[in-house]
mmCIF file of C-alpha atoms in Angstrom:
data_model
loop_
_atom_site.group_PDB
_atom_site.id
_atom_site.type_symbol
_atom_site.label_atom_id
_atom_site.label_comp_id
_atom_site.label_asym_id
_atom_site.label_seq_id
_atom_site.Cartn_x
_atom_site.Cartn_y
_atom_site.Cartn_z
ATOM 1 C CA MET A 26 84.830 97.931 105.671
ATOM 2 C CA ASP A 27 85.328 95.806 102.574
ATOM 3 C CA GLU A 28 86.076 97.119 99.083
ATOM 4 C CA GLY A 29 82.636 96.159 97.715
ATOM 5 C CA THR A 30 80.914 98.246 100.365
ATOM 6 C CA ARG A 31 83.143 101.229 99.597
ATOM 7 C CA GLU A 32 82.345 100.965 95.889
ATOM 8 C CA LEU A 33 78.608 100.876 96.592
ATOM 9 C CA LEU A 34 78.827 103.857 98.970
ATOM 10 C CA GLU A 35 81.041 106.021 96.749
ATOM 11 C CA PRO A 36 78.333 107.528 94.478
ATOM 12 C CA LEU A 37 75.854 108.043 97.334
ATOM 13 C CA PRO A 38 75.306 111.393 99.081
ATOM 14 C CA PRO A 39 77.055 112.089 102.412
ATOM 15 C CA SER A 40 73.797 111.655 104.322
ATOM 16 C CA ALA A 41 73.428 108.083 103.032
ATOM 17 C CA LYS A 42 77.026 107.304 104.003
ATOM 18 C CA LEU A 43 76.431 108.638 107.520
ATOM 19 C CA VAL A 44 73.238 106.601 107.901
ATOM 20 C CA TYR A 45 75.057 103.479 106.690
ATOM 21 C CA TYR A 46 77.952 103.998 109.124
ATOM 22 C CA VAL A 47 75.525 104.382 112.037
ATOM 23 C CA LEU A 48 73.571 101.259 111.069
ATOM 24 C CA ASP A 49 76.764 99.279 110.536
ATOM 25 C CA ALA A 50 78.254 100.336 113.878
ATOM 26 C CA GLU A 51 75.177 100.512 116.105
ATOM 27 C CA GLY A 52 72.711 97.973 114.669
ATOM 28 C CA ARG A 53 69.006 98.357 113.956
ATOM 29 C CA PHE A 54 67.188 101.681 114.078
ATOM 30 C CA ASP A 55 63.833 103.033 113.065
ATOM 31 C CA GLN A 56 63.621 106.253 111.064
ATOM 32 C CA THR A 57 63.164 108.446 114.130
ATOM 33 C CA GLY A 58 66.079 106.799 115.923
ATOM 34 C CA LEU A 59 68.316 107.305 112.899
ATOM 35 C CA ALA A 60 67.309 110.967 112.722
ATOM 36 C CA GLU A 61 68.175 111.440 116.401
ATOM 37 C CA GLU A 62 71.462 109.529 116.162
ATOM 38 C CA THR A 63 72.658 111.271 112.986
ATOM 39 C CA ARG A 64 71.055 114.671 113.710
ATOM 40 C CA LEU A 65 69.612 114.624 110.191
ATOM 41 C CA SER A 66 65.996 115.462 109.404
ATOM 42 C CA THR A 67 63.578 112.544 109.083
ATOM 43 C CA ARG A 68 63.086 113.452 105.426
ATOM 44 C CA THR A 69 66.848 113.243 104.781
ATOM 45 C CA VAL A 70 67.024 109.932 106.658
ATOM 46 C CA ARG A 71 64.140 108.558 104.584
ATOM 47 C CA PHE A 72 65.915 109.561 101.360
ATOM 48 C CA ALA A 73 69.217 108.055 102.569
ATOM 49 C CA VAL A 74 67.569 104.771 103.561
ATOM 50 C CA GLU A 75 65.847 104.544 100.154
ATOM 51 C CA LYS A 76 69.190 104.987 98.366
ATOM 52 C CA LEU A 77 70.924 102.450 100.627
ATOM 53 C CA THR A 78 68.121 99.932 100.124
ATOM 54 C CA GLU A 79 68.279 100.355 96.329
ATOM 55 C CA VAL A 80 71.968 99.391 96.261
ATOM 56 C CA GLY A 81 71.494 96.523 98.725
ATOM 57 C CA LEU A 82 73.438 97.915 101.685
ATOM 58 C CA VAL A 83 70.426 98.209 104.007
ATOM 59 C CA GLU A 84 67.359 96.056 104.531
ATOM 60 C CA GLU A 85 63.997 97.028 105.949
ATOM 61 C CA GLY A 86 62.146 94.967 108.532
ATOM 62 C CA LEU A 87 59.200 95.279 110.883
ATOM 63 C CA CYS A 88 59.611 96.766 114.323
ATOM 64 C CA PRO A 89 59.031 93.994 116.901
ATOM 65 C CA ARG A 90 57.199 96.383 119.261
ATOM 66 C CA ASP A 91 55.090 98.208 116.653
ATOM 67 C CA ALA A 92 54.355 96.488 113.332
ATOM 68 C CA ARG A 93 53.343 99.833 111.791
ATOM 69 C CA ARG A 94 56.949 101.028 111.972
ATOM 70 C CA SER A 95 59.918 99.860 109.960
ATOM 71 C CA VAL A 96 63.409 99.216 111.275
ATOM 72 C CA TYR A 97 66.539 99.272 109.173
ATOM 73 C CA GLN A 98 69.807 97.400 109.450
ATOM 74 C CA ALA A 99 72.996 97.111 107.439
ATOM 75 C CA VAL A 100 73.272 94.008 105.259
ATOM 76 C CA PRO A 101 76.501 92.083 105.971
ATOM 77 C CA PRO A 102 78.757 91.719 102.890
ATOM 78 C CA ALA A 103 78.383 87.921 102.926
ATOM 79 C CA GLU A 104 74.583 88.213 102.632
ATOM 80 C CA ARG A 105 74.473 90.719 99.774
ATOM 81 C CA ASP A 106 73.144 89.751 96.358
ATOM 82 C CA PRO A 107 76.122 88.700 94.182
ATOM 83 C CA VAL A 108 74.409 90.136 91.078
ATOM 84 C CA ASP A 109 75.958 93.507 91.945
ATOM 85 C CA GLU A 110 79.445 92.028 91.558
ATOM 86 C CA PRO A 111 81.315 92.914 88.332
ATOM 87 C CA GLU A 112 82.211 89.242 87.700
ATOM 88 C CA ALA A 113 78.546 88.232 87.571
ATOM 89 C CA THR A 114 77.722 90.798 84.888
ATOM 90 C CA ALA A 115 80.746 89.790 82.797
ATOM 91 C CA GLU A 116 79.515 86.186 82.710
ATOM 92 C CA THR A 117 76.025 87.176 81.577
ATOM 93 C CA ASP A 118 77.430 89.297 78.739
ATOM 94 C CA ALA A 119 79.578 86.454 77.346
ATOM 95 C CA PRO A 120 76.727 84.472 75.662
ATOM 96 C CA ALA A 121 75.408 87.621 73.983
ATOM 97 C CA ALA A 122 78.847 88.323 72.546
ATOM 98 C CA ALA A 123 79.094 84.750 71.241
ATOM 99 C CA VAL A 124 75.723 85.067 69.488
ATOM 100 C CA ALA A 125 76.723 88.401 67.954
ATOM 101 C CA GLU A 126 79.822 86.807 66.407
ATOM 102 C CA ASP A 127 77.784 84.112 64.606
#
């Protein structure tokens, strides 16, 4: 697991970390499958998936067999949005600092 992933997982609850590890190791799951695999309640899985989606570690897609259901999978580090990187935010703050000095 890369350092960026660890930093994103650090503030999350243990249930979200467990769900992420299962998705990363095993692939795509729907909510019920995640609940069975992790032995967490479906409500806890739903909360964990929401938190993981917010930070960009998990993406939601449609189930190929049943379009009413969602499936979740871990987002590979190379495909994550670089906006979450500390370097990107430092660059966007630089012009504001230059204007403030004028």
